[in-house]
Structure formats: C-alpha cells, structure tokens
Amino acid sequence: MVLVVPILVMTSISAVLAGLLALADKYIASYGECNILINKDKQLTIEGGNTLLSYLIDERIFIPSACGGKGTCGYCKLKVLEGGGPLLPTEVPYLSRQDILHSVRLACQVKVKNNLELAIPEDLLAAQQFKTVVERIEDLTHDIKMFVFKLVEPTEINFKPGQYVQFCIPDTNEFRAYSVASPADRKESIELLVRLVPGGLCSTYMHEALEEGEQAYLTGPYGEFFLHEESQKDIVCVGGGCGMAPIKSIIDYLFKKGSQKNITYFFGARQKRDLFYLEELDRFEKEHQNFKFIPALSEPLPEDNWTGEVGLITQVMQKHLKHSKNQEAYLCGPAPMIDAAIGVLTSKGVNVNEIYYDKF
Ligand SMILES: Cc1cc2nc3c(=O)[nH]c(=O)nc-3n(C[C@H](O)[C@H](O)[C@H](O)COP(=O)(O)OP(=O)(O)OC[C@H]3O[C@@H](n4cnc5c(N)ncnc54)[C@H](O)[C@@H]3O)c2cc1C
Ligand code: FES
C-alpha cells in the first residue's frame, strides 16, 4: 500500500504530461516547410505537422486507407526510406518483420516533421479519383443496399475482378473500402454492395443520406485479392454477407470469358432474409453446367421454409468438397468465416498459397 500510492501518483503525472505534450505538439509546434520526395522523382513541398497520408491525399495520391486513417486497417503501407522517425506502437501490429526491415510504415501514423523520402509502388500511384453520379440504389436485404455509380470523370475504370474501390465521405478526407460487384468488362459504372453497420459513419451515410442523382467520389482500384486468370485450376468460392460482391464480379467475368473451369460457390447466411441474388445465381447454374451454387443457412427460421443446406458454411463445405489439389479458392466475408474456411480447404488438398481472400 505504501508503495502503491506513489506509483499511482507518478503514473497519473506521466499521463498528464504525455497529454500536455501531445496537445502542445498539435497546437503549438511548427515544423516549417518540408519536402517529400517520392520514388526519387516527384517532390512535394508542404507545411509540416500533419500525417503523411493527408498530404498524399491533398496531392491526389490515393494510398488505400480503408479505416479512414484511424490506424486500424493496416492498408496505407508505403516505404519511408528517410526521415520517418521511430516506428510507433500503433504501427507495429500491422507490420511484418520483413516490412520493418524494408522501412515500411503506415502513412496515416507518420507525422511529417522534416524532409521525407518515400518509395510507393507504381500500381498505388496509378489509383485514380473518379467523379461519379449515383445512378441506382436498390435494397437487397434488410441491411444491404446495392449502389450503382455512373463514372463521369474519368469515364472508364480498369480493374481486376475481386478488387475494391474507396468511397469518399463528402466534406471529409475519410474513405471506406468497398469491393466492386460489377464485372470487370463493365468499365463505365461501378456497382457496390454496402451493409449498414450500426453507428458506422460511411455505411449510415450511404444508406440514409445518399440519393440517386447525387455526386460521389470513388478512388481506386486497389487490392491484392483478384482473379488469377492464368491459372487452369478449378475454382472454389466462399462468401458471406457483402463478400458476395467480389465473388460475383469474379464469377460474372469467368462466364463472360467462356471459362470451362468447374466453379463451386458456397454462400453462408443466417436466415433467408440475409440471402440475395438467388435468382441470378440459379440462372447461372442453369446456363453453365460447370457452375454449382450452394447457399446455406446457419439459423433458419420456421417461416423460412428452407429446404437447402443448414449449418455453418464450413460444415457444408466439408460435406460437398472433394479432395483435390487441382483447385484454388477465393474467399470473402467475415474474418472468422474465412479463417475456418481456410482450414477446410487445406484439409481438402488446396494449396494454402492458392487460397486468396479479403476479410471484412
Ligand atoms: C478490402 C475491403 C473491402 C470491403 N468491402 C466491403 C463491401 O463490399 N461491402 C461492405 O459493406 N463493407 C465492405 N468493407 C467494410 C467497409 O470498408 C467499412 O469498414 C464498413 O462499411 C463500415 O464503415 P463505417 O464507416 O460505416 O463504420 P465505422 O464508422 O468505420 O465503424 C463504426 C463501428 O463499427 C465497427 N465496424 C467497422 N466495420 C465493421 C464491420 N464490417 N462489421 C461490424 N462492425 C464494424 C467499427 O469497429 C466501429 O466500432 C470492406 C473493407 C475492406 C477492408
Ligand atoms: S491504417 Fe487504415 S488508413 Fe492507415
């Protein structure tokens, strides 16, 4: 007890001092003019004091920032070769040992206080901002809406099936990631499926305020999750919720290309009210003998009159998937579902390096 009181007092004083230093840094510190050199080529001159991510956005360099700069997605990685200062505790969970060795940092966490030298991959520099008009909004389920954005400037987008774009929340520098649901050969518009996250900034704005005919800005395309067209292997897709979006884009694309690969699509939902695109996927099944769609409900209600598969999607995969090394997999949906599905796929002979996924 005698020791505990001084320790508590010291801890409180340290916390207050840290808070005061942070406030002083925010409102008093001036870092003057700083130069940011990108890929030994482009140089930005800015007034220091803000995050690297915000300067890049101001310069129309659209690094992925799916959490809106909160340091919770780990998507805004780039190499800070000089001047980044020490790694912050907020960055560590998102950086591998290799990342740290190669000076990778989170752009939203690095505050610009002096000159910086950056290396940014060319594909990220190629991401564009698209001015769009909301062409159509449709309810798909009780909490998922489909949005179609007609591209105004530039008028076309090139992306790989499976990739995502970011929606910019108006009057903010906040972005959220949404997988493209439309096929990659439809270049003049972008279709997104957005689930309403209770209390969520962007999904609430899109569900409750955004209207047909309004202007909206998207950036992209982004993402390492995309169809590997060169592969000859059969395809297993696993989706849940809005994970339908990139999988639908991949399947649409494969059919348009006349793919003869066997494609099996497992889709997990809780109840019938969470299912959508059933008619379209049924039609695909009728038109393409090489396609099988297997939806499953984990908690069907009596009034659902559900005669299909019941159980977790992983249990249904166990039942239907044959053991074969000649298959690769595309997974998209909630993290626990993906982690469990990876276990099933590897037990069925799928090479772990040929299991591609986006968790959200
Ligand atoms: C690569 C990628 C692709 C994505 N594709 C899609 C897509 O196609 N459709 C889609 O609807 N979403 C998708 N997301 C998720 C999307 O980017 C947003 O995170 C989501 O819409 C919530 O944003 P928000 O601004 O409404 O909530 P925020 O204001 O960011 O969050 C509000 C609260 O909700 C929590 N929260 C955030 N996201 C979720 C979530 N997904 N489920 C439950 N709680 C959450 C947060 O922890 C926070 O407490 C994708 C994410 C990534 C990284
Ligand atoms: S961690 Fe999400 S934007 Fe930086």
GROMACS .gro file of C-alpha atoms and ligand atoms in nm:
model
  417
    1MET     CA    1   0.000   0.000   0.000
    2VAL     CA    2   0.286   0.234   0.096
    3LEU     CA    3   0.444   0.178  -0.249
    4VAL     CA    4   0.120   0.172  -0.449
    5VAL     CA    5   0.021   0.535  -0.377
    6PRO     CA    6   0.349   0.694  -0.507
    7ILE     CA    7   0.334   0.465  -0.816
    8LEU     CA    8  -0.025   0.576  -0.888
    9VAL     CA    9   0.073   0.941  -0.844
   10MET     CA   10   0.374   0.901  -1.078
   11THR     CA   11   0.160   0.721  -1.340
   12SER     CA   12  -0.103   0.996  -1.328
   13ILE     CA   13   0.161   1.269  -1.361
   14SER     CA   14   0.319   1.086  -1.660
   15ALA     CA   15  -0.022   1.052  -1.827
   16VAL     CA   16  -0.098   1.423  -1.777
   17LEU     CA   17   0.248   1.521  -1.909
   18ALA     CA   18   0.207   1.295  -2.214
   19GLY     CA   19  -0.133   1.454  -2.281
   20LEU     CA   20   0.009   1.805  -2.248
   21LEU     CA   21   0.299   1.719  -2.481
   22ALA     CA   22   0.056   1.578  -2.740
   23LEU     CA   23  -0.160   1.895  -2.715
   24ALA     CA   24   0.145   2.119  -2.741
   25ASP     CA   25   0.264   1.920  -3.043
   26LYS     CA   26  -0.075   1.958  -3.208
   27TYR     CA   27  -0.137   2.327  -3.146
   28ILE     CA   28   0.199   2.493  -3.082
   29ALA     CA   29   0.469   2.300  -3.268
   30SER     CA   30   0.565   2.434  -3.609
   31TYR     CA   31   0.770   2.216  -3.840
   32GLY     CA   32   0.802   2.467  -4.123
   33GLU     CA   33   0.843   2.374  -4.485
   34CYS     CA   34   0.917   2.005  -4.552
   35ASN     CA   35   0.999   1.826  -4.877
   36ILE     CA   36   0.856   1.483  -4.959
   37LEU     CA   37   1.048   1.304  -5.235
   38ILE     CA   38   0.855   1.018  -5.400
   39ASN     CA   39   1.031   0.741  -5.596
   40LYS     CA   40   1.333   0.972  -5.648
   41ASP     CA   41   1.116   1.158  -5.898
   42LYS     CA   42   0.827   1.369  -5.771
   43GLN     CA   43   0.879   1.624  -5.493
   44LEU     CA   44   0.609   1.781  -5.276
   45THR     CA   45   0.674   2.085  -5.062
   46ILE     CA   46   0.433   2.112  -4.771
   47GLU     CA   47   0.394   2.287  -4.433
   48GLY     CA   48   0.473   2.008  -4.182
   49GLY     CA   49   0.263   1.894  -3.888
   50ASN     CA   50   0.001   1.666  -4.044
   51THR     CA   51   0.001   1.297  -4.129
   52LEU     CA   52   0.178   1.174  -4.439
   53LEU     CA   53  -0.150   1.021  -4.558
   54SER     CA   54  -0.330   1.356  -4.551
   55TYR     CA   55  -0.056   1.526  -4.759
   56LEU     CA   56  -0.066   1.245  -5.015
   57ILE     CA   57  -0.446   1.271  -5.045
   58ASP     CA   58  -0.414   1.651  -5.088
   59GLU     CA   59  -0.172   1.580  -5.375
   60ARG     CA   60  -0.424   1.333  -5.525
   61ILE     CA   61  -0.204   1.034  -5.445
   62PHE     CA   62  -0.469   0.788  -5.329
   63ILE     CA   63  -0.299   0.536  -5.100
   64PRO     CA   64  -0.556   0.282  -4.971
   65SER     CA   65  -0.693   0.395  -4.635
   66ALA     CA   66  -0.989   0.169  -4.563
   67CYS     CA   67  -1.023   0.276  -4.198
   68GLY     CA   68  -1.009   0.646  -4.283
   69GLY     CA   69  -0.667   0.698  -4.123
   70LYS     CA   70  -0.751   0.555  -3.780
   71GLY     CA   71  -0.459   0.310  -3.785
   72THR     CA   72  -0.690   0.009  -3.774
   73CYS     CA   73  -0.678  -0.137  -4.127
   74GLY     CA   74  -0.305  -0.150  -4.200
   75TYR     CA   75  -0.372  -0.075  -4.569
   76CYS     CA   76  -0.182   0.255  -4.603
   77LYS     CA   77   0.162   0.092  -4.615
   78LEU     CA   78   0.449   0.251  -4.804
   79LYS     CA   79   0.826   0.270  -4.764
   80VAL     CA   80   0.963   0.570  -4.578
   81LEU     CA   81   1.330   0.549  -4.669
   82GLU     CA   82   1.442   0.866  -4.489
   83GLY     CA   83   1.304   1.092  -4.219
   84GLY     CA   84   1.013   0.882  -4.086
   85GLY     CA   85   1.132   0.884  -3.724
   86PRO     CA   86   1.085   0.590  -3.490
   87LEU     CA   87   0.821   0.324  -3.551
   88LEU     CA   88   0.508   0.390  -3.343
   89PRO     CA   89   0.338   0.127  -3.125
   90THR     CA   90   0.020   0.183  -3.330
   91GLU     CA   91   0.201   0.063  -3.645
   92VAL     CA   92   0.363  -0.249  -3.505
   93PRO     CA   93   0.058  -0.485  -3.520
   94TYR     CA   94   0.027  -0.428  -3.896
   95LEU     CA   95   0.392  -0.466  -3.995
   96SER     CA   96   0.570  -0.796  -4.053
   97ARG     CA   97   0.938  -0.843  -3.971
   98GLN     CA   98   1.006  -0.807  -4.347
   99ASP     CA   99   0.806  -0.482  -4.359
  100ILE     CA  100   1.010  -0.336  -4.073
  101LEU     CA  101   1.338  -0.444  -4.235
  102HIS     CA  102   1.231  -0.268  -4.556
  103SER     CA  103   1.128   0.058  -4.385
  104VAL     CA  104   0.755   0.004  -4.444
  105ARG     CA  105   0.535   0.241  -4.240
  106LEU     CA  106   0.167   0.327  -4.209
  107ALA     CA  107   0.116   0.659  -4.389
  108CYS     CA  108  -0.168   0.757  -4.155
  109GLN     CA  109   0.055   0.724  -3.847
  110VAL     CA  110   0.368   0.902  -3.974
  111LYS     CA  111   0.358   1.270  -3.889
  112VAL     CA  112   0.559   1.488  -4.124
  113LYS     CA  113   0.807   1.691  -3.917
  114ASN     CA  114   1.105   1.706  -4.158
  115ASN     CA  115   1.207   1.608  -4.511
  116LEU     CA  116   1.098   1.257  -4.615
  117GLU     CA  117   1.195   1.016  -4.889
  118LEU     CA  118   0.929   0.765  -4.996
  119ALA     CA  119   0.900   0.462  -5.224
  120ILE     CA  120   0.543   0.397  -5.341
  121PRO     CA  121   0.458   0.102  -5.572
  122GLU     CA  122   0.357   0.215  -5.922
  123ASP     CA  123   0.018   0.037  -5.902
  124LEU     CA  124  -0.073   0.251  -5.600
  125LEU     CA  125   0.036   0.566  -5.779
  126ALA     CA  126  -0.193   0.459  -6.063
  127ALA     CA  127  -0.504   0.466  -5.840
  128GLN     CA  128  -0.733   0.743  -5.960
  129GLN     CA  129  -1.014   0.952  -5.822
  130PHE     CA  130  -1.345   0.907  -6.007
  131LYS     CA  131  -1.617   1.168  -6.008
  132THR     CA  132  -1.945   0.976  -6.030
  133VAL     CA  133  -2.321   1.015  -6.014
  134VAL     CA  134  -2.534   0.769  -5.819
  135GLU     CA  135  -2.736   0.600  -6.093
  136ARG     CA  136  -2.933   0.344  -5.891
  137ILE     CA  137  -2.986   0.238  -5.530
  138GLU     CA  138  -3.164  -0.088  -5.453
  139ASP     CA  139  -3.246  -0.276  -5.131
  140LEU     CA  140  -3.104  -0.628  -5.148
  141THR     CA  141  -3.174  -0.743  -4.791
  142HIS     CA  142  -3.288  -0.581  -4.465
  143ASP     CA  143  -2.936  -0.436  -4.419
  144ILE     CA  144  -2.761  -0.449  -4.759
  145LYS     CA  145  -2.810  -0.197  -5.039
  146MET     CA  146  -2.671  -0.202  -5.390
  147PHE     CA  147  -2.535   0.126  -5.531
  148VAL     CA  148  -2.454   0.182  -5.898
  149PHE     CA  149  -2.220   0.476  -5.966
  150LYS     CA  150  -2.201   0.608  -6.323
  151LEU     CA  151  -1.849   0.734  -6.394
  152VAL     CA  152  -1.836   1.098  -6.502
  153GLU     CA  153  -1.464   1.187  -6.496
  154PRO     CA  154  -1.272   0.979  -6.595
  155THR     CA  155  -1.545   0.785  -6.776
  156GLU     CA  156  -1.390   0.438  -6.752
  157ILE     CA  157  -1.223   0.223  -6.488
  158ASN     CA  158  -0.992  -0.074  -6.540
  159PHE     CA  159  -0.979  -0.320  -6.252
  160LYS     CA  160  -0.921  -0.687  -6.188
  161PRO     CA  161  -1.224  -0.894  -6.078
  162GLY     CA  162  -1.211  -0.905  -5.694
  163GLN     CA  163  -1.051  -0.563  -5.637
  164TYR     CA  164  -1.207  -0.282  -5.435
  165VAL     CA  165  -1.255   0.094  -5.455
  166GLN     CA  166  -1.289   0.351  -5.178
  167PHE     CA  167  -1.589   0.575  -5.122
  168CYS     CA  168  -1.505   0.924  -5.001
  169ILE     CA  169  -1.742   1.053  -4.732
  170PRO     CA  170  -1.838   1.403  -4.857
  171ASP     CA  171  -1.668   1.705  -4.696
  172THR     CA  172  -1.415   1.481  -4.520
  173ASN     CA  173  -1.084   1.313  -4.601
  174GLU     CA  174  -1.240   0.985  -4.478
  175PHE     CA  175  -1.255   0.685  -4.709
  176ARG     CA  176  -1.404   0.336  -4.673
  177ALA     CA  177  -1.328   0.033  -4.887
  178TYR     CA  178  -1.600  -0.145  -5.089
  179SER     CA  179  -1.540  -0.440  -5.320
  180VAL     CA  180  -1.658  -0.395  -5.677
  181ALA     CA  181  -1.955  -0.622  -5.751
  182SER     CA  182  -1.984  -0.542  -6.122
  183PRO     CA  183  -1.792  -0.743  -6.383
  184ALA     CA  184  -1.454  -0.606  -6.488
  185ASP     CA  185  -1.564  -0.561  -6.851
  186ARG     CA  186  -1.830  -0.310  -6.741
  187LYS     CA  187  -1.599  -0.010  -6.734
  188GLU     CA  188  -1.842   0.281  -6.737
  189SER     CA  189  -2.005   0.217  -6.397
  190ILE     CA  190  -1.921   0.063  -6.060
  191GLU     CA  191  -2.162  -0.145  -5.853
  192LEU     CA  192  -2.108  -0.172  -5.476
  193LEU     CA  193  -2.293  -0.369  -5.207
  194VAL     CA  194  -2.295  -0.193  -4.872
  195ARG     CA  195  -2.409  -0.342  -4.541
  196LEU     CA  196  -2.538  -0.099  -4.280
  197VAL     CA  197  -2.302  -0.112  -3.978
  198PRO     CA  198  -2.499   0.026  -3.680
  199GLY     CA  199  -2.336   0.357  -3.582
  200GLY     CA  200  -2.096   0.332  -3.877
  201LEU     CA  201  -2.007   0.665  -4.035
  202CYS     CA  202  -1.989   0.573  -4.403
  203SER     CA  203  -2.243   0.290  -4.427
  204THR     CA  204  -2.501   0.503  -4.240
  205TYR     CA  205  -2.434   0.796  -4.473
  206MET     CA  206  -2.472   0.576  -4.780
  207HIS     CA  207  -2.787   0.401  -4.653
  208GLU     CA  208  -2.964   0.701  -4.508
  209ALA     CA  209  -2.844   1.014  -4.687
  210LEU     CA  210  -2.704   0.927  -5.030
  211GLU     CA  211  -2.964   0.953  -5.306
  212GLU     CA  212  -2.993   0.870  -5.673
  213GLY     CA  213  -2.867   1.157  -5.890
  214GLU     CA  214  -2.618   1.280  -5.629
  215GLN     CA  215  -2.250   1.327  -5.699
  216ALA     CA  216  -1.998   1.097  -5.524
  217TYR     CA  217  -1.624   1.039  -5.538
  218LEU     CA  218  -1.455   0.698  -5.553
  219THR     CA  219  -1.084   0.616  -5.564
  220GLY     CA  220  -0.910   0.303  -5.682
  221PRO     CA  221  -0.879   0.035  -5.792
  222TYR     CA  222  -0.696  -0.136  -5.507
  223GLY     CA  223  -0.623  -0.477  -5.364
  224GLU     CA  224  -0.424  -0.795  -5.384
  225PHE     CA  225  -0.743  -1.004  -5.385
  226PHE     CA  226  -0.823  -1.067  -5.752
  227LEU     CA  227  -0.882  -1.347  -6.001
  228HIS     CA  228  -0.563  -1.521  -6.114
  229GLU     CA  229  -0.662  -1.560  -6.476
  230GLU     CA  230  -0.353  -1.755  -6.578
  231SER     CA  231  -0.444  -2.050  -6.353
  232GLN     CA  232  -0.606  -2.357  -6.508
  233LYS     CA  233  -0.734  -2.494  -6.178
  234ASP     CA  234  -1.098  -2.542  -6.076
  235ILE     CA  235  -1.237  -2.271  -5.852
  236VAL     CA  236  -1.397  -2.281  -5.508
  237CYS     CA  237  -1.558  -1.956  -5.390
  238VAL     CA  238  -1.675  -1.892  -5.036
  239GLY     CA  239  -1.876  -1.581  -4.947
  240GLY     CA  240  -2.076  -1.433  -4.663
  241GLY     CA  241  -2.271  -1.105  -4.647
  242CYS     CA  242  -2.121  -0.839  -4.873
  243GLY     CA  243  -1.844  -1.088  -4.953
  244MET     CA  244  -2.089  -1.165  -5.235
  245ALA     CA  245  -1.962  -0.854  -5.417
  246PRO     CA  246  -1.611  -0.952  -5.535
  247ILE     CA  247  -1.712  -1.317  -5.580
  248LYS     CA  248  -1.999  -1.215  -5.808
  249SER     CA  249  -1.761  -0.997  -6.007
  250ILE     CA  250  -1.519  -1.290  -6.044
  251ILE     CA  251  -1.791  -1.538  -6.147
  252ASP     CA  252  -1.955  -1.295  -6.391
  253TYR     CA  253  -1.618  -1.234  -6.553
  254LEU     CA  254  -1.534  -1.605  -6.583
  255PHE     CA  255  -1.867  -1.677  -6.757
  256LYS     CA  256  -1.826  -1.383  -6.994
  257LYS     CA  257  -1.484  -1.523  -7.088
  258GLY     CA  258  -1.647  -1.864  -7.153
  259SER     CA  259  -1.445  -2.035  -6.878
  260GLN     CA  260  -1.488  -2.413  -6.867
  261LYS     CA  261  -1.337  -2.450  -6.517
  262ASN     CA  262  -1.555  -2.614  -6.253
  263ILE     CA  263  -1.672  -2.339  -6.017
  264THR     CA  264  -1.836  -2.415  -5.683
  265TYR     CA  265  -1.972  -2.123  -5.483
  266PHE     CA  266  -2.056  -2.169  -5.112
  267PHE     CA  267  -2.252  -1.879  -4.961
  268GLY     CA  268  -2.324  -1.863  -4.588
  269ALA     CA  269  -2.606  -1.663  -4.426
  270ARG     CA  270  -2.801  -1.681  -4.102
  271GLN     CA  271  -3.156  -1.664  -4.226
  272LYS     CA  272  -3.344  -1.642  -4.551
  273ARG     CA  273  -3.371  -1.265  -4.515
  274ASP     CA  274  -2.990  -1.248  -4.547
  275LEU     CA  275  -2.987  -1.416  -4.889
  276PHE     CA  276  -2.986  -1.222  -5.215
  277TYR     CA  277  -2.908  -1.264  -5.587
  278LEU     CA  278  -3.059  -1.615  -5.561
  279GLU     CA  279  -3.246  -1.588  -5.892
  280GLU     CA  280  -2.938  -1.466  -6.077
  281LEU     CA  281  -2.717  -1.740  -5.932
  282ASP     CA  282  -2.986  -2.005  -6.007
  283ARG     CA  283  -2.992  -1.880  -6.364
  284PHE     CA  284  -2.611  -1.906  -6.384
  285GLU     CA  285  -2.643  -2.268  -6.262
  286LYS     CA  286  -2.895  -2.349  -6.535
  287GLU     CA  287  -2.689  -2.180  -6.807
  288HIS     CA  288  -2.348  -2.316  -6.704
  289GLN     CA  289  -2.309  -2.685  -6.630
  290ASN     CA  290  -1.968  -2.616  -6.476
  291PHE     CA  291  -2.118  -2.392  -6.201
  292LYS     CA  292  -2.266  -2.504  -5.869
  293PHE     CA  293  -2.412  -2.260  -5.615
  294ILE     CA  294  -2.457  -2.390  -5.259
  295PRO     CA  295  -2.621  -2.145  -5.017
  296ALA     CA  296  -2.654  -2.250  -4.652
  297LEU     CA  297  -2.843  -2.103  -4.357
  298SER     CA  298  -2.694  -2.137  -4.010
  299GLU     CA  299  -3.010  -2.038  -3.816
  300PRO     CA  300  -3.314  -2.077  -4.046
  301LEU     CA  301  -3.649  -1.967  -3.903
  302PRO     CA  302  -3.954  -2.197  -3.930
  303GLU     CA  303  -4.121  -1.940  -4.157
  304ASP     CA  304  -3.819  -1.952  -4.390
  305ASN     CA  305  -3.942  -2.294  -4.512
  306TRP     CA  306  -3.580  -2.353  -4.606
  307THR     CA  307  -3.514  -2.682  -4.783
  308GLY     CA  308  -3.149  -2.615  -4.867
  309GLU     CA  309  -2.834  -2.679  -4.667
  310VAL     CA  310  -2.839  -2.596  -4.295
  311GLY     CA  311  -2.531  -2.530  -4.081
  312LEU     CA  312  -2.215  -2.326  -4.082
  313ILE     CA  313  -2.078  -2.283  -4.431
  314THR     CA  314  -1.764  -2.472  -4.327
  315GLN     CA  315  -1.974  -2.778  -4.233
  316VAL     CA  316  -2.143  -2.761  -4.572
  317MET     CA  317  -1.803  -2.731  -4.743
  318GLN     CA  318  -1.683  -3.041  -4.556
  319LYS     CA  319  -1.982  -3.230  -4.692
  320HIS     CA  320  -1.963  -3.120  -5.057
  321LEU     CA  321  -1.597  -3.055  -5.135
  322LYS     CA  322  -1.398  -3.337  -5.288
  323HIS     CA  323  -1.030  -3.382  -5.203
  324SER     CA  324  -0.829  -3.241  -5.494
  325LYS     CA  325  -0.507  -3.049  -5.545
  326ASN     CA  326  -0.646  -2.916  -5.874
  327GLN     CA  327  -0.848  -2.634  -5.718
  328GLU     CA  328  -0.784  -2.280  -5.598
  329ALA     CA  329  -1.007  -2.071  -5.375
  330TYR     CA  330  -1.144  -1.717  -5.347
  331LEU     CA  331  -1.290  -1.623  -5.008
  332CYS     CA  332  -1.459  -1.304  -4.895
  333GLY     CA  333  -1.655  -1.225  -4.581
  334PRO     CA  334  -1.615  -1.203  -4.204
  335ALA     CA  335  -1.271  -1.296  -4.064
  336PRO     CA  336  -1.385  -1.595  -3.850
  337MET     CA  337  -1.563  -1.749  -4.150
  338ILE     CA  338  -1.255  -1.708  -4.369
  339ASP     CA  339  -1.017  -1.849  -4.109
  340ALA     CA  340  -1.237  -2.156  -4.063
  341ALA     CA  341  -1.285  -2.199  -4.441
  342ILE     CA  342  -0.907  -2.195  -4.497
  343GLY     CA  343  -0.880  -2.489  -4.255
  344VAL     CA  344  -1.139  -2.689  -4.452
  345LEU     CA  345  -0.983  -2.605  -4.789
  346THR     CA  346  -0.632  -2.711  -4.686
  347SER     CA  347  -0.771  -3.035  -4.539
  348LYS     CA  348  -0.924  -3.097  -4.886
  349GLY     CA  349  -0.587  -3.064  -5.058
  350VAL     CA  350  -0.598  -2.697  -5.166
  351ASN     CA  351  -0.253  -2.537  -5.156
  352VAL     CA  352  -0.255  -2.260  -4.893
  353ASN     CA  353  -0.073  -2.031  -5.140
  354GLU     CA  354  -0.366  -2.067  -5.379
  355ILE     CA  355  -0.628  -1.955  -5.128
  356TYR     CA  356  -0.696  -1.585  -5.188
  357TYR     CA  357  -0.911  -1.378  -4.954
  358ASP     CA  358  -1.033  -1.039  -4.834
  359LYS     CA  359  -1.160  -1.025  -4.476
  360PHE     CA  360  -1.413  -0.759  -4.375
  361LIG     C1  361  -1.084  -0.456  -4.870
  361LIG     C2  362  -1.218  -0.425  -4.805
  361LIG     C3  363  -1.333  -0.443  -4.879
  361LIG     C4  364  -1.458  -0.414  -4.821
  361LIG     N1  365  -1.571  -0.435  -4.894
  361LIG     C5  366  -1.692  -0.409  -4.838
  361LIG     C6  367  -1.812  -0.433  -4.913
  361LIG     O1  368  -1.811  -0.474  -5.030
  361LIG     N2  369  -1.930  -0.405  -4.850
  361LIG     C7  370  -1.937  -0.359  -4.721
  361LIG     O2  371  -2.048  -0.334  -4.671
  361LIG     N3  372  -1.824  -0.336  -4.648
  361LIG     C8  373  -1.703  -0.360  -4.704
  361LIG     N4  374  -1.589  -0.335  -4.631
  361LIG     C9  375  -1.603  -0.273  -4.498
  361LIG    C10  376  -1.613  -0.120  -4.516
  361LIG     O3  377  -1.491  -0.069  -4.566
  361LIG    C11  378  -1.640  -0.044  -4.385
  361LIG     O4  379  -1.548  -0.086  -4.287
  361LIG    C12  380  -1.780  -0.064  -4.332
  361LIG     O5  381  -1.876  -0.019  -4.428
  361LIG    C13  382  -1.800   0.015  -4.201
  361LIG     O6  383  -1.770   0.151  -4.225
  361LIG     P1  384  -1.848   0.265  -4.144
  361LIG     O7  385  -1.784   0.394  -4.178
  361LIG     O8  386  -1.994   0.251  -4.168
  361LIG     O9  387  -1.820   0.226  -3.994
  361LIG     P2  388  -1.709   0.296  -3.900
  361LIG    O10  389  -1.756   0.432  -3.864
  361LIG    O11  390  -1.576   0.280  -3.963
  361LIG    O12  391  -1.717   0.199  -3.777
  361LIG    C14  392  -1.817   0.209  -3.678
  361LIG    C15  393  -1.804   0.096  -3.580
  361LIG    O13  394  -1.835  -0.027  -3.645
  361LIG    C16  395  -1.728  -0.119  -3.633
  361LIG     N5  396  -1.716  -0.183  -3.764
  361LIG    C17  397  -1.648  -0.137  -3.870
  361LIG     N6  398  -1.662  -0.222  -3.975
  361LIG    C18  399  -1.741  -0.321  -3.934
  361LIG    C19  400  -1.792  -0.437  -3.996
  361LIG     N7  401  -1.761  -0.468  -4.125
  361LIG     N8  402  -1.873  -0.518  -3.922
  361LIG    C20  403  -1.903  -0.487  -3.795
  361LIG     N9  404  -1.858  -0.378  -3.730
  361LIG    C21  405  -1.777  -0.298  -3.798
  361LIG    C22  406  -1.606  -0.040  -3.601
  361LIG    O14  407  -1.516  -0.114  -3.521
  361LIG    C23  408  -1.665   0.078  -3.524
  361LIG    O15  409  -1.678   0.046  -3.388
  361LIG    C24  410  -1.465  -0.366  -4.687
  361LIG    C25  411  -1.348  -0.347  -4.615
  361LIG    C26  412  -1.226  -0.376  -4.671
  361LIG    C27  413  -1.103  -0.358  -4.589
  362FES     S1  414  -0.419   0.200  -4.101
  362FES    FE1  415  -0.602   0.244  -4.206
  362FES     S2  416  -0.552   0.422  -4.316
  362FES    FE2  417  -0.372   0.377  -4.209
   0.00000   0.00000   0.00000
